[in-house]
Amino acid sequence: TITLESGKDSTYTTVMATSKLKFIIDHANGLVYNSDSIAYGTNVKGVVASIGADGYVSYYKDGEKVGYSEGDTIDFTHPVKFVVTSYDEQYSREYLISVLRHQVDPKVTHWQKMEGATFPENLFTEQKAVVKGEQIFVFGTDKQGRGYTTSTAVNDGIQWVTTEWYGLPHMADCSSVILFDETFYMLGEGILYQSADGVNWEAVSTDNVLTLLLAVTAEDSPMVWGISNGTFASSADMVKWNSNEQSVNGALGRCVGVFSQPLRTNQNINRTLFVTTSALPNDTCAQVWSKLSTENEWTQVQPVGTNVYGCPNLEGLAVISYRGKMYAFGGKSMGNRQLPLEAFSACYESRDNGVTWREREDAFSMHHSFVGRKDTFSTIVTDNQYVWIMWSKSGQVWRGTWYGND
């Protein structure tokens, strides 16, 4: 089904040749099935079957046992029971044959509300989510500035354990949290702190690092980038920071997304991008910065000329890396160049390394219950390709996934 320029849906039907589709024969359990599910929505009521066996083959149709002939058209909407009988009719064996199909529409984002989640309500005025191993950690502060960490297992999402921070100053910046070499780092009143569990913190450096931006772990020499004395600076041990002597032009806000992968043309070179909010009140776009692993300096990605498709500057902007692309979403418009939309009513996708960001209906989309929300939230993508969103005021936890293709 496709959408025409007129806005109407049009459906086309084609016949799928499946002679090369691999099937598994499980003799121990009497099962036969395809190892790779076929496309969602495929009509399997009239499958032309080609079945070979050392004996006579029959199957059950409408409750009756009938003989099989090569080329029979069989309804595989539900598994079909087949019987193989030896030529001397002394032995027989039953097999249940299934034609497996994907059960979800690949063009629809599927959201699940984690009912009964114990994520703390009305606790966080701001949040930052980080995945470490098989755990999701959310860092945040309450209205009085007290800091807390709450966590859950990646395969859970219902039971959350919340603990107050120990060893950090009162107004530590939870939006600065990054994970590097299995250790959490956070800035507090100009001092860098570290923690193994996200709860107990200790100071490690005061090397004039005023902003933590991102950890680059996909390269041969993993490092963290930040801002020190108005220039970009990197560190391989979170103690010694080396400036690249590049002044930071523009008013960078908080880092809201990181994207790093090898170039398609050269797997030995990585391109890393990061997105920050803009600290300028009238800025229409967020800031996107890019650097190759072979380069020393960062380049700001600037919309060119009349390009209206810069990354929109949204309240609570979040940017995720998902299935090889970048997606941006968040609260109400901050005056971005694209049409102002209601909070969480759209998701913007970038396919060209952060240069343009376009709303696409067939891309990752928001759940209808998110539209118009003003809650503080945090989001994270786990290795199993779930996108998690945790909401502060309601304490709701949602996870979603999208199986879409290019």
JSON list of N, CA and C in Angstrom, two decimals, residues 179-181 215-220 222-223 260:
[
{"chain": "A", "resi": 179, "resn": "LEU", "atom": "N", "xyz": [28.66, 8.00, 29.77]},
{"chain": "A", "resi": 179, "resn": "LEU", "atom": "CA", "xyz": [29.26, 6.72, 30.16]},
{"chain": "A", "resi": 179, "resn": "LEU", "atom": "C", "xyz": [30.51, 6.51, 29.34]},
{"chain": "A", "resi": 180, "resn": "PHE", "atom": "N", "xyz": [31.64, 6.28, 30.03]},
{"chain": "A", "resi": 180, "resn": "PHE", "atom": "CA", "xyz": [32.90, 6.06, 29.33]},
{"chain": "A", "resi": 180, "resn": "PHE", "atom": "C", "xyz": [33.69, 5.01, 30.09]},
{"chain": "A", "resi": 181, "resn": "ASP", "atom": "N", "xyz": [34.11, 3.98, 29.39]},
{"chain": "A", "resi": 181, "resn": "ASP", "atom": "CA", "xyz": [34.89, 2.89, 29.99]},
{"chain": "A", "resi": 181, "resn": "ASP", "atom": "C", "xyz": [34.16, 2.32, 31.20]},
{"chain": "A", "resi": 215, "resn": "ALA", "atom": "N", "xyz": [31.01, 10.80, 24.37]},
{"chain": "A", "resi": 215, "resn": "ALA", "atom": "CA", "xyz": [32.05, 9.78, 24.41]},
{"chain": "A", "resi": 215, "resn": "ALA", "atom": "C", "xyz": [32.06, 9.07, 23.07]},
{"chain": "A", "resi": 216, "resn": "VAL", "atom": "N", "xyz": [33.23, 9.01, 22.43]},
{"chain": "A", "resi": 216, "resn": "VAL", "atom": "CA", "xyz": [33.38, 8.33, 21.15]},
{"chain": "A", "resi": 216, "resn": "VAL", "atom": "C", "xyz": [34.07, 7.01, 21.42]},
{"chain": "A", "resi": 217, "resn": "THR", "atom": "N", "xyz": [33.33, 5.92, 21.30]},
{"chain": "A", "resi": 217, "resn": "THR", "atom": "CA", "xyz": [33.89, 4.60, 21.61]},
{"chain": "A", "resi": 217, "resn": "THR", "atom": "C", "xyz": [34.04, 3.73, 20.38]},
{"chain": "A", "resi": 218, "resn": "ALA", "atom": "N", "xyz": [33.62, 4.21, 19.21]},
{"chain": "A", "resi": 218, "resn": "ALA", "atom": "CA", "xyz": [33.66, 3.38, 18.00]},
{"chain": "A", "resi": 218, "resn": "ALA", "atom": "C", "xyz": [35.00, 3.43, 17.28]},
{"chain": "A", "resi": 219, "resn": "GLU", "atom": "N", "xyz": [35.91, 4.25, 17.75]},
{"chain": "A", "resi": 219, "resn": "GLU", "atom": "CA", "xyz": [37.20, 4.42, 17.08]},
{"chain": "A", "resi": 219, "resn": "GLU", "atom": "C", "xyz": [38.28, 3.58, 17.76]},
{"chain": "A", "resi": 220, "resn": "ASP", "atom": "N", "xyz": [39.47, 3.53, 17.14]},
{"chain": "A", "resi": 220, "resn": "ASP", "atom": "CA", "xyz": [40.57, 2.74, 17.69]},
{"chain": "A", "resi": 220, "resn": "ASP", "atom": "C", "xyz": [41.01, 3.27, 19.05]},
{"chain": "A", "resi": 222, "resn": "PRO", "atom": "N", "xyz": [39.32, 5.24, 21.88]},
{"chain": "A", "resi": 222, "resn": "PRO", "atom": "CA", "xyz": [38.13, 5.86, 22.47]},
{"chain": "A", "resi": 222, "resn": "PRO", "atom": "C", "xyz": [38.50, 7.09, 23.28]},
{"chain": "A", "resi": 223, "resn": "MET", "atom": "N", "xyz": [37.66, 8.12, 23.21]},
{"chain": "A", "resi": 223, "resn": "MET", "atom": "CA", "xyz": [37.92, 9.33, 23.96]},
{"chain": "A", "resi": 223, "resn": "MET", "atom": "C", "xyz": [36.62, 10.07, 24.23]},
{"chain": "A", "resi": 260, "resn": "SER", "atom": "N", "xyz": [27.50, 7.85, 15.58]},
{"chain": "A", "resi": 260, "resn": "SER", "atom": "CA", "xyz": [28.84, 7.53, 15.10]},
{"chain": "A", "resi": 260, "resn": "SER", "atom": "C", "xyz": [28.81, 6.19, 14.38]}
]
